[in-house]
């Protein structure tokens, strides 16, 4: 891993996200790229009126806001630079003044991982926008994404979610390639039973053979059959872990979660970082 992006809503600096980025960059010898995303139209919209039958967008209110928010944006950049100079000096800054989710996806093509705070929103309607932005990012990002709470723990106990799908295996591979298992000691694989009374995991022999070549010690947990989103959310919130690894938009647990209210609760009330990728 050589390039870690930490993405900020330009006006809301996330100390948790930058600290997490510094931790991962130190472990891997990577450069941290601070991407500061900001767009007044995305945040406020423009005042639209009709002039002589033609659409007319009154941008004048935005000009004053642009000046005020440029000051706040620069403060966020200065905070980021202070943290990096103090704790890890290998960094760069990118300011993107376009459409936040599009610009971040564009940046993701040449990055190893994106770290984004769970509170990022880009608008005053925080809860609604947070869910929409994160969902769009997870759907389109071209590298793994780590969504972190404001005060995450260092990585120690890792939970790998698995349901037999290509997406869930790909996520585990990406995590282990980017963050080699030899750095960590505690791994737990969590699956939700496919049938009532079943305690097996899909393609168990092949999966365990693959995993044991990567991880020296691993525990397995098979959760009872039920709603995968609810079962997983409950497990995350009640068991000791410092990061959860998931695939998305395949036939796995997270793909189901993201289309239900469980996803909104999970992302709004993050207690641990979530490493997410898709194929």
PDB file of C-alpha atoms in Angstrom:
ATOM      1  CA  UNK A   1       0.000   0.000   0.000  1.00  0.00           C
ATOM      2  CA  UNK A   2       1.485   3.314  -1.118  1.00  0.00           C
ATOM      3  CA  UNK A   3      -1.340   5.866  -1.374  1.00  0.00           C
ATOM      4  CA  UNK A   4      -3.934   6.441   1.359  1.00  0.00           C
ATOM      5  CA  UNK A   5      -6.655   8.995   0.610  1.00  0.00           C
ATOM      6  CA  UNK A   6      -8.397  10.629   3.537  1.00  0.00           C
ATOM      7  CA  UNK A   7     -11.456  12.514   2.321  1.00  0.00           C
ATOM      8  CA  UNK A   8     -13.060  15.469   4.076  1.00  0.00           C
ATOM      9  CA  UNK A   9     -16.195  17.466   3.664  1.00  0.00           C
ATOM     10  CA  UNK A  10     -14.146  20.651   3.333  1.00  0.00           C
ATOM     11  CA  UNK A  11     -15.968  22.447   6.137  1.00  0.00           C
ATOM     12  CA  UNK A  12     -16.023  19.570   8.635  1.00  0.00           C
ATOM     13  CA  UNK A  13     -12.589  18.318   9.606  1.00  0.00           C
ATOM     14  CA  UNK A  14     -12.563  14.741  10.938  1.00  0.00           C
ATOM     15  CA  UNK A  15      -9.838  14.157  13.511  1.00  0.00           C
ATOM     16  CA  UNK A  16     -10.766  10.470  13.651  1.00  0.00           C
ATOM     17  CA  UNK A  17     -10.290  10.026   9.901  1.00  0.00           C
ATOM     18  CA  UNK A  18      -6.897  11.735   9.756  1.00  0.00           C
ATOM     19  CA  UNK A  19      -5.598   9.848  12.793  1.00  0.00           C
ATOM     20  CA  UNK A  20      -6.688   6.580  11.214  1.00  0.00           C
ATOM     21  CA  UNK A  21      -5.010   7.526   7.931  1.00  0.00           C
ATOM     22  CA  UNK A  22      -1.786   8.336   9.773  1.00  0.00           C
ATOM     23  CA  UNK A  23      -1.872   4.964  11.540  1.00  0.00           C
ATOM     24  CA  UNK A  24      -2.306   3.034   8.273  1.00  0.00           C
ATOM     25  CA  UNK A  25       0.250   5.141   6.410  1.00  0.00           C
ATOM     26  CA  UNK A  26       2.852   4.613   9.126  1.00  0.00           C
ATOM     27  CA  UNK A  27       2.255   0.862   9.074  1.00  0.00           C
ATOM     28  CA  UNK A  28       2.658   0.654   5.300  1.00  0.00           C
ATOM     29  CA  UNK A  29       5.033   3.508   4.471  1.00  0.00           C
ATOM     30  CA  UNK A  30       2.375   5.212   2.338  1.00  0.00           C
ATOM     31  CA  UNK A  31       1.780   8.803   1.318  1.00  0.00           C
ATOM     32  CA  UNK A  32      -1.380  10.386   2.749  1.00  0.00           C
ATOM     33  CA  UNK A  33      -3.443  12.401   0.284  1.00  0.00           C
ATOM     34  CA  UNK A  34      -5.902  14.758   1.970  1.00  0.00           C
ATOM     35  CA  UNK A  35      -8.796  15.337  -0.439  1.00  0.00           C
ATOM     36  CA  UNK A  36     -10.961  18.309   0.539  1.00  0.00           C
ATOM     37  CA  UNK A  37     -14.301  18.152  -1.261  1.00  0.00           C
ATOM     38  CA  UNK A  38     -16.499  21.186  -1.393  1.00  0.00           C
ATOM     39  CA  UNK A  39     -19.329  22.384  -3.620  1.00  0.00           C
ATOM     40  CA  UNK A  40     -21.751  25.202  -2.795  1.00  0.00           C
ATOM     41  CA  UNK A  41     -24.431  23.988  -5.199  1.00  0.00           C
ATOM     42  CA  UNK A  42     -24.307  20.515  -3.647  1.00  0.00           C
ATOM     43  CA  UNK A  43     -24.653  22.046  -0.200  1.00  0.00           C
ATOM     44  CA  UNK A  44     -27.201  24.814  -0.733  1.00  0.00           C
ATOM     45  CA  UNK A  45     -28.467  24.735  -4.305  1.00  0.00           C
ATOM     46  CA  UNK A  46     -29.049  27.918  -6.330  1.00  0.00           C
ATOM     47  CA  UNK A  47     -32.045  30.248  -6.300  1.00  0.00           C
ATOM     48  CA  UNK A  48     -33.923  29.633  -9.540  1.00  0.00           C
ATOM     49  CA  UNK A  49     -36.324  32.113 -11.099  1.00  0.00           C
ATOM     50  CA  UNK A  50     -37.730  32.563 -14.565  1.00  0.00           C
ATOM     51  CA  UNK A  51     -36.652  35.568 -16.664  1.00  0.00           C
ATOM     52  CA  UNK A  52     -38.478  36.176 -19.959  1.00  0.00           C
ATOM     53  CA  UNK A  53     -39.458  32.529 -20.167  1.00  0.00           C
ATOM     54  CA  UNK A  54     -35.880  31.281 -19.723  1.00  0.00           C
ATOM     55  CA  UNK A  55     -34.399  29.535 -16.690  1.00  0.00           C
ATOM     56  CA  UNK A  56     -32.231  31.912 -14.687  1.00  0.00           C
ATOM     57  CA  UNK A  57     -30.057  30.878 -11.788  1.00  0.00           C
ATOM     58  CA  UNK A  58     -29.273  33.574  -9.267  1.00  0.00           C
ATOM     59  CA  UNK A  59     -25.762  32.730  -8.065  1.00  0.00           C
ATOM     60  CA  UNK A  60     -25.155  35.998  -6.228  1.00  0.00           C
ATOM     61  CA  UNK A  61     -26.008  34.616  -2.758  1.00  0.00           C
ATOM     62  CA  UNK A  62     -23.445  31.905  -3.358  1.00  0.00           C
ATOM     63  CA  UNK A  63     -20.637  34.370  -4.029  1.00  0.00           C
ATOM     64  CA  UNK A  64     -20.650  35.633  -0.458  1.00  0.00           C
ATOM     65  CA  UNK A  65     -20.979  32.102   0.865  1.00  0.00           C
ATOM     66  CA  UNK A  66     -18.055  31.063  -1.314  1.00  0.00           C
ATOM     67  CA  UNK A  67     -15.815  33.663   0.309  1.00  0.00           C
ATOM     68  CA  UNK A  68     -16.898  32.705   3.828  1.00  0.00           C
ATOM     69  CA  UNK A  69     -16.581  29.005   3.238  1.00  0.00           C
ATOM     70  CA  UNK A  70     -13.201  29.339   1.540  1.00  0.00           C
ATOM     71  CA  UNK A  71     -11.926  30.606   4.898  1.00  0.00           C
ATOM     72  CA  UNK A  72     -13.374  27.549   6.676  1.00  0.00           C
ATOM     73  CA  UNK A  73     -12.032  25.232   3.995  1.00  0.00           C
ATOM     74  CA  UNK A  74      -8.530  26.629   4.463  1.00  0.00           C
ATOM     75  CA  UNK A  75      -8.832  26.101   8.225  1.00  0.00           C
ATOM     76  CA  UNK A  76      -9.596  22.416   7.605  1.00  0.00           C
ATOM     77  CA  UNK A  77      -6.581  22.130   5.320  1.00  0.00           C
ATOM     78  CA  UNK A  78      -4.388  23.788   7.952  1.00  0.00           C
ATOM     79  CA  UNK A  79      -5.620  21.336  10.613  1.00  0.00           C
ATOM     80  CA  UNK A  80      -4.814  18.403   8.341  1.00  0.00           C
ATOM     81  CA  UNK A  81      -1.351  19.752   7.589  1.00  0.00           C
ATOM     82  CA  UNK A  82      -0.658  20.317  11.279  1.00  0.00           C
ATOM     83  CA  UNK A  83      -1.539  16.707  12.141  1.00  0.00           C
ATOM     84  CA  UNK A  84       0.624  15.365   9.329  1.00  0.00           C
ATOM     85  CA  UNK A  85       3.613  17.573  10.102  1.00  0.00           C
ATOM     86  CA  UNK A  86       3.349  16.623  13.760  1.00  0.00           C
ATOM     87  CA  UNK A  87       2.858  12.857  13.358  1.00  0.00           C
ATOM     88  CA  UNK A  88       3.607  11.784   9.752  1.00  0.00           C
ATOM     89  CA  UNK A  89       5.121  14.291   7.290  1.00  0.00           C
ATOM     90  CA  UNK A  90       4.553  12.340   4.048  1.00  0.00           C
ATOM     91  CA  UNK A  91       1.393  13.947   2.726  1.00  0.00           C
ATOM     92  CA  UNK A  92      -0.186  16.013  -0.054  1.00  0.00           C
ATOM     93  CA  UNK A  93      -3.352  18.096  -0.369  1.00  0.00           C
ATOM     94  CA  UNK A  94      -5.985  18.054  -3.119  1.00  0.00           C
ATOM     95  CA  UNK A  95      -8.886  20.532  -3.238  1.00  0.00           C
ATOM     96  CA  UNK A  96     -11.773  19.375  -5.437  1.00  0.00           C
ATOM     97  CA  UNK A  97     -14.437  21.981  -6.114  1.00  0.00           C
ATOM     98  CA  UNK A  98     -16.837  19.824  -8.111  1.00  0.00           C
ATOM     99  CA  UNK A  99     -19.419  17.181  -7.300  1.00  0.00           C
ATOM    100  CA  UNK A 100     -18.085  15.451  -4.150  1.00  0.00           C
ATOM    101  CA  UNK A 101     -18.966  11.813  -4.829  1.00  0.00           C
ATOM    102  CA  UNK A 102     -17.888  12.038  -8.495  1.00  0.00           C
ATOM    103  CA  UNK A 103     -14.577  13.693  -7.647  1.00  0.00           C
ATOM    104  CA  UNK A 104     -13.749  11.214  -4.924  1.00  0.00           C
ATOM    105  CA  UNK A 105     -14.491   8.269  -7.225  1.00  0.00           C
ATOM    106  CA  UNK A 106     -12.160   9.843  -9.790  1.00  0.00           C
ATOM    107  CA  UNK A 107      -9.408  10.131  -7.168  1.00  0.00           C
ATOM    108  CA  UNK A 108      -9.968   6.518  -6.094  1.00  0.00           C
ATOM    109  CA  UNK A 109      -8.694   5.028  -9.368  1.00  0.00           C
ATOM    110  CA  UNK A 110      -5.072   5.611  -8.410  1.00  0.00           C
ATOM    111  CA  UNK A 111      -5.337   5.051  -4.654  1.00  0.00           C
ATOM    112  CA  UNK A 112      -4.991   1.942  -2.503  1.00  0.00           C
ATOM    113  CA  UNK A 113      -7.678   2.886   0.004  1.00  0.00           C
ATOM    114  CA  UNK A 114     -10.013   5.776   0.883  1.00  0.00           C
ATOM    115  CA  UNK A 115     -10.695   6.709   4.499  1.00  0.00           C
ATOM    116  CA  UNK A 116     -13.809   8.773   5.143  1.00  0.00           C
ATOM    117  CA  UNK A 117     -15.340   9.855   8.440  1.00  0.00           C
ATOM    118  CA  UNK A 118     -18.747   8.468   9.319  1.00  0.00           C
ATOM    119  CA  UNK A 119     -20.009  12.037   9.830  1.00  0.00           C
ATOM    120  CA  UNK A 120     -19.211  13.318   6.317  1.00  0.00           C
ATOM    121  CA  UNK A 121     -22.249  14.912   4.706  1.00  0.00           C
ATOM    122  CA  UNK A 122     -21.539  17.850   2.290  1.00  0.00           C
ATOM    123  CA  UNK A 123     -24.887  19.365   3.149  1.00  0.00           C
ATOM    124  CA  UNK A 124     -26.845  20.755   6.063  1.00  0.00           C
ATOM    125  CA  UNK A 125     -29.334  17.844   5.849  1.00  0.00           C
ATOM    126  CA  UNK A 126     -26.753  15.684   7.543  1.00  0.00           C
ATOM    127  CA  UNK A 127     -28.429  12.307   8.095  1.00  0.00           C
ATOM    128  CA  UNK A 128     -30.022  12.066   4.663  1.00  0.00           C
ATOM    129  CA  UNK A 129     -26.957  13.275   2.793  1.00  0.00           C
ATOM    130  CA  UNK A 130     -24.517  11.173   4.805  1.00  0.00           C
ATOM    131  CA  UNK A 131     -26.303   7.973   3.807  1.00  0.00           C
ATOM    132  CA  UNK A 132     -26.617   8.982   0.146  1.00  0.00           C
ATOM    133  CA  UNK A 133     -23.007  10.125  -0.209  1.00  0.00           C
ATOM    134  CA  UNK A 134     -21.566   7.021   1.445  1.00  0.00           C
ATOM    135  CA  UNK A 135     -23.811   4.709  -0.591  1.00  0.00           C
ATOM    136  CA  UNK A 136     -22.737   6.361  -3.844  1.00  0.00           C
ATOM    137  CA  UNK A 137     -19.097   6.150  -2.822  1.00  0.00           C
ATOM    138  CA  UNK A 138     -19.369   2.464  -1.885  1.00  0.00           C
ATOM    139  CA  UNK A 139     -21.104   1.680  -5.159  1.00  0.00           C
ATOM    140  CA  UNK A 140     -18.630   3.415  -7.453  1.00  0.00           C
ATOM    141  CA  UNK A 141     -15.243   3.683  -5.699  1.00  0.00           C
ATOM    142  CA  UNK A 142     -12.415   1.962  -7.537  1.00  0.00           C
ATOM    143  CA  UNK A 143     -10.515   1.053  -4.386  1.00  0.00           C
ATOM    144  CA  UNK A 144     -11.537  -0.131  -0.914  1.00  0.00           C
ATOM    145  CA  UNK A 145     -13.212   2.381   1.417  1.00  0.00           C
ATOM    146  CA  UNK A 146     -12.860   2.528   5.205  1.00  0.00           C
ATOM    147  CA  UNK A 147     -15.680   4.387   6.969  1.00  0.00           C
ATOM    148  CA  UNK A 148     -14.524   5.371  10.450  1.00  0.00           C
ATOM    149  CA  UNK A 149     -16.242   6.791  13.546  1.00  0.00           C
ATOM    150  CA  UNK A 150     -14.794   9.905  15.135  1.00  0.00           C
ATOM    151  CA  UNK A 151     -12.824   8.044  17.802  1.00  0.00           C
ATOM    152  CA  UNK A 152     -11.720   4.687  16.325  1.00  0.00           C
ATOM    153  CA  UNK A 153      -9.495   2.196  18.127  1.00  0.00           C
ATOM    154  CA  UNK A 154      -6.205   1.062  16.573  1.00  0.00           C
ATOM    155  CA  UNK A 155      -6.527  -2.135  14.544  1.00  0.00           C
ATOM    156  CA  UNK A 156      -6.180  -5.220  16.738  1.00  0.00           C
ATOM    157  CA  UNK A 157      -9.170  -7.619  16.475  1.00  0.00           C
ATOM    158  CA  UNK A 158     -10.405  -7.999  12.889  1.00  0.00           C
ATOM    159  CA  UNK A 159     -13.837  -9.325  11.913  1.00  0.00           C
ATOM    160  CA  UNK A 160     -14.093 -10.786   8.400  1.00  0.00           C
ATOM    161  CA  UNK A 161     -17.649 -11.218   7.108  1.00  0.00           C
ATOM    162  CA  UNK A 162     -18.157 -14.122   4.706  1.00  0.00           C
ATOM    163  CA  UNK A 163     -21.126 -15.629   2.902  1.00  0.00           C
ATOM    164  CA  UNK A 164     -19.472 -17.584   0.089  1.00  0.00           C
ATOM    165  CA  UNK A 165     -19.907 -14.847  -2.519  1.00  0.00           C
ATOM    166  CA  UNK A 166     -17.156 -13.573  -4.798  1.00  0.00           C
ATOM    167  CA  UNK A 167     -17.642 -10.122  -3.274  1.00  0.00           C
ATOM    168  CA  UNK A 168     -17.042 -11.262   0.305  1.00  0.00           C
ATOM    169  CA  UNK A 169     -13.902 -13.212  -0.663  1.00  0.00           C
ATOM    170  CA  UNK A 170     -12.622 -10.288  -2.732  1.00  0.00           C
ATOM    171  CA  UNK A 171     -13.017  -7.943   0.255  1.00  0.00           C
ATOM    172  CA  UNK A 172     -11.049 -10.304   2.490  1.00  0.00           C
ATOM    173  CA  UNK A 173      -8.316 -10.639  -0.141  1.00  0.00           C
ATOM    174  CA  UNK A 174      -8.060  -6.873  -0.550  1.00  0.00           C
ATOM    175  CA  UNK A 175      -7.798  -6.334   3.192  1.00  0.00           C
ATOM    176  CA  UNK A 176      -5.111  -8.987   3.624  1.00  0.00           C
ATOM    177  CA  UNK A 177      -3.126  -7.748   0.613  1.00  0.00           C
ATOM    178  CA  UNK A 178      -3.218  -4.139   1.770  1.00  0.00           C
ATOM    179  CA  UNK A 179      -2.823  -4.876   5.483  1.00  0.00           C
ATOM    180  CA  UNK A 180      -0.830  -8.116   5.731  1.00  0.00           C
ATOM    181  CA  UNK A 181      -2.059 -10.500   8.413  1.00  0.00           C
ATOM    182  CA  UNK A 182       1.374 -10.837   9.995  1.00  0.00           C
ATOM    183  CA  UNK A 183       0.848  -7.397  11.568  1.00  0.00           C
ATOM    184  CA  UNK A 184      -2.229  -8.569  13.450  1.00  0.00           C
ATOM    185  CA  UNK A 185      -2.995 -11.518  15.719  1.00  0.00           C
ATOM    186  CA  UNK A 186      -6.762 -11.714  16.162  1.00  0.00           C
ATOM    187  CA  UNK A 187      -9.134 -12.631  13.327  1.00  0.00           C
ATOM    188  CA  UNK A 188     -12.750 -13.809  13.461  1.00  0.00           C
ATOM    189  CA  UNK A 189     -14.766 -14.933  10.435  1.00  0.00           C
ATOM    190  CA  UNK A 190     -18.509 -14.271  10.827  1.00  0.00           C
ATOM    191  CA  UNK A 191     -21.187 -15.889   8.664  1.00  0.00           C
ATOM    192  CA  UNK A 192     -24.981 -15.908   8.902  1.00  0.00           C
ATOM    193  CA  UNK A 193     -26.452 -19.410   8.605  1.00  0.00           C
ATOM    194  CA  UNK A 194     -28.192 -19.980   5.284  1.00  0.00           C
ATOM    195  CA  UNK A 195     -30.750 -22.397   6.770  1.00  0.00           C
ATOM    196  CA  UNK A 196     -32.487 -22.868  10.097  1.00  0.00           C
ATOM    197  CA  UNK A 197     -30.373 -25.100  12.317  1.00  0.00           C
ATOM    198  CA  UNK A 198     -27.340 -25.021  10.008  1.00  0.00           C
ATOM    199  CA  UNK A 199     -23.952 -24.201  11.512  1.00  0.00           C
ATOM    200  CA  UNK A 200     -21.823 -24.588   8.386  1.00  0.00           C
ATOM    201  CA  UNK A 201     -20.366 -21.905   6.148  1.00  0.00           C
ATOM    202  CA  UNK A 202     -20.490 -21.936   2.315  1.00  0.00           C
ATOM    203  CA  UNK A 203     -17.648 -23.839   0.636  1.00  0.00           C
ATOM    204  CA  UNK A 204     -16.076 -24.284   4.023  1.00  0.00           C
ATOM    205  CA  UNK A 205     -13.145 -26.525   3.043  1.00  0.00           C
ATOM    206  CA  UNK A 206     -11.935 -24.318   0.185  1.00  0.00           C
ATOM    207  CA  UNK A 207     -12.391 -21.120   2.177  1.00  0.00           C
ATOM    208  CA  UNK A 208     -10.546 -22.406   5.230  1.00  0.00           C
ATOM    209  CA  UNK A 209      -7.699 -23.674   3.050  1.00  0.00           C
ATOM    210  CA  UNK A 210      -7.359 -20.216   1.497  1.00  0.00           C
ATOM    211  CA  UNK A 211      -7.601 -18.361   4.788  1.00  0.00           C
ATOM    212  CA  UNK A 212      -5.119 -20.495   6.709  1.00  0.00           C
ATOM    213  CA  UNK A 213      -2.470 -19.656   4.107  1.00  0.00           C
ATOM    214  CA  UNK A 214      -2.993 -15.995   4.985  1.00  0.00           C
ATOM    215  CA  UNK A 215      -3.771 -16.012   8.715  1.00  0.00           C
ATOM    216  CA  UNK A 216      -2.069 -18.136  11.359  1.00  0.00           C
ATOM    217  CA  UNK A 217      -4.886 -18.023  13.939  1.00  0.00           C
ATOM    218  CA  UNK A 218      -8.563 -17.461  13.175  1.00  0.00           C
ATOM    219  CA  UNK A 219     -11.860 -18.059  14.978  1.00  0.00           C
ATOM    220  CA  UNK A 220     -15.175 -18.825  13.274  1.00  0.00           C
ATOM    221  CA  UNK A 221     -18.645 -17.628  14.290  1.00  0.00           C
ATOM    222  CA  UNK A 222     -21.807 -18.836  12.542  1.00  0.00           C
ATOM    223  CA  UNK A 223     -24.773 -16.651  13.482  1.00  0.00           C
ATOM    224  CA  UNK A 224     -28.273 -18.164  13.563  1.00  0.00           C
ATOM    225  CA  UNK A 225     -30.389 -17.994  10.425  1.00  0.00           C
ATOM    226  CA  UNK A 226     -32.293 -14.725  10.189  1.00  0.00           C
ATOM    227  CA  UNK A 227     -32.221 -11.258   8.640  1.00  0.00           C
ATOM    228  CA  UNK A 228     -28.542 -10.898   7.667  1.00  0.00           C
ATOM    229  CA  UNK A 229     -28.452  -7.152   8.220  1.00  0.00           C
ATOM    230  CA  UNK A 230     -29.955  -7.329  11.693  1.00  0.00           C
ATOM    231  CA  UNK A 231     -27.816 -10.300  12.707  1.00  0.00           C
ATOM    232  CA  UNK A 232     -24.612  -8.643  11.554  1.00  0.00           C
ATOM    233  CA  UNK A 233     -25.425  -5.240  13.046  1.00  0.00           C
ATOM    234  CA  UNK A 234     -26.172  -6.867  16.400  1.00  0.00           C
ATOM    235  CA  UNK A 235     -22.933  -8.851  16.295  1.00  0.00           C
ATOM    236  CA  UNK A 236     -20.843  -5.764  15.450  1.00  0.00           C
ATOM    237  CA  UNK A 237     -22.371  -3.794  18.292  1.00  0.00           C
ATOM    238  CA  UNK A 238     -22.016  -6.486  20.935  1.00  0.00           C
ATOM    239  CA  UNK A 239     -18.677  -8.171  20.189  1.00  0.00           C
ATOM    240  CA  UNK A 240     -15.131  -7.005  20.584  1.00  0.00           C
ATOM    241  CA  UNK A 241     -13.655  -5.919  17.258  1.00  0.00           C
ATOM    242  CA  UNK A 242     -11.671  -2.976  15.929  1.00  0.00           C
ATOM    243  CA  UNK A 243     -12.527  -3.224  12.214  1.00  0.00           C
ATOM    244  CA  UNK A 244     -15.100  -5.102  10.129  1.00  0.00           C
ATOM    245  CA  UNK A 245     -14.306  -6.290   6.586  1.00  0.00           C
ATOM    246  CA  UNK A 246     -17.217  -6.537   4.129  1.00  0.00           C
ATOM    247  CA  UNK A 247     -17.876  -6.913   0.445  1.00  0.00           C
ATOM    248  CA  UNK A 248     -20.582  -4.787  -1.131  1.00  0.00           C
ATOM    249  CA  UNK A 249     -22.929  -4.934  -4.099  1.00  0.00           C
ATOM    250  CA  UNK A 250     -22.434  -8.649  -4.585  1.00  0.00           C
ATOM    251  CA  UNK A 251     -24.717 -11.377  -3.231  1.00  0.00           C
ATOM    252  CA  UNK A 252     -23.484 -10.867   0.315  1.00  0.00           C
ATOM    253  CA  UNK A 253     -24.632  -9.459   3.624  1.00  0.00           C
ATOM    254  CA  UNK A 254     -23.728  -5.836   2.954  1.00  0.00           C
ATOM    255  CA  UNK A 255     -25.482  -5.738  -0.404  1.00  0.00           C
ATOM    256  CA  UNK A 256     -28.700  -6.592   1.449  1.00  0.00           C
ATOM    257  CA  UNK A 257     -27.986  -4.190   4.292  1.00  0.00           C
ATOM    258  CA  UNK A 258     -27.458  -1.252   1.928  1.00  0.00           C
ATOM    259  CA  UNK A 259     -31.004  -1.535   0.645  1.00  0.00           C
ATOM    260  CA  UNK A 260     -32.615  -1.606   4.062  1.00  0.00           C
ATOM    261  CA  UNK A 261     -32.959   0.754   6.991  1.00  0.00           C
ATOM    262  CA  UNK A 262     -30.359  -1.339   8.853  1.00  0.00           C
ATOM    263  CA  UNK A 263     -27.666   0.253   6.694  1.00  0.00           C
ATOM    264  CA  UNK A 264     -28.673   3.745   7.720  1.00  0.00           C
ATOM    265  CA  UNK A 265     -28.559   2.813  11.388  1.00  0.00           C
ATOM    266  CA  UNK A 266     -25.220   1.075  10.946  1.00  0.00           C
ATOM    267  CA  UNK A 267     -23.575   3.967   9.111  1.00  0.00           C
ATOM    268  CA  UNK A 268     -25.065   6.696  11.311  1.00  0.00           C
ATOM    269  CA  UNK A 269     -24.082   4.972  14.554  1.00  0.00           C
ATOM    270  CA  UNK A 270     -20.703   3.537  13.697  1.00  0.00           C
ATOM    271  CA  UNK A 271     -18.880   2.103  16.667  1.00  0.00           C
ATOM    272  CA  UNK A 272     -16.027   0.554  14.693  1.00  0.00           C
ATOM    273  CA  UNK A 273     -14.421   1.214  11.302  1.00  0.00           C
ATOM    274  CA  UNK A 274     -15.793  -0.741   8.350  1.00  0.00           C
ATOM    275  CA  UNK A 275     -13.549  -1.797   5.430  1.00  0.00           C
ATOM    276  CA  UNK A 276     -15.691  -2.147   2.305  1.00  0.00           C
ATOM    277  CA  UNK A 277     -14.917  -3.020  -1.275  1.00  0.00           C
ATOM    278  CA  UNK A 278     -16.717  -4.513  -4.259  1.00  0.00           C
ATOM    279  CA  UNK A 279     -16.136  -6.148  -7.623  1.00  0.00           C
TER     280      UNK A 279
END
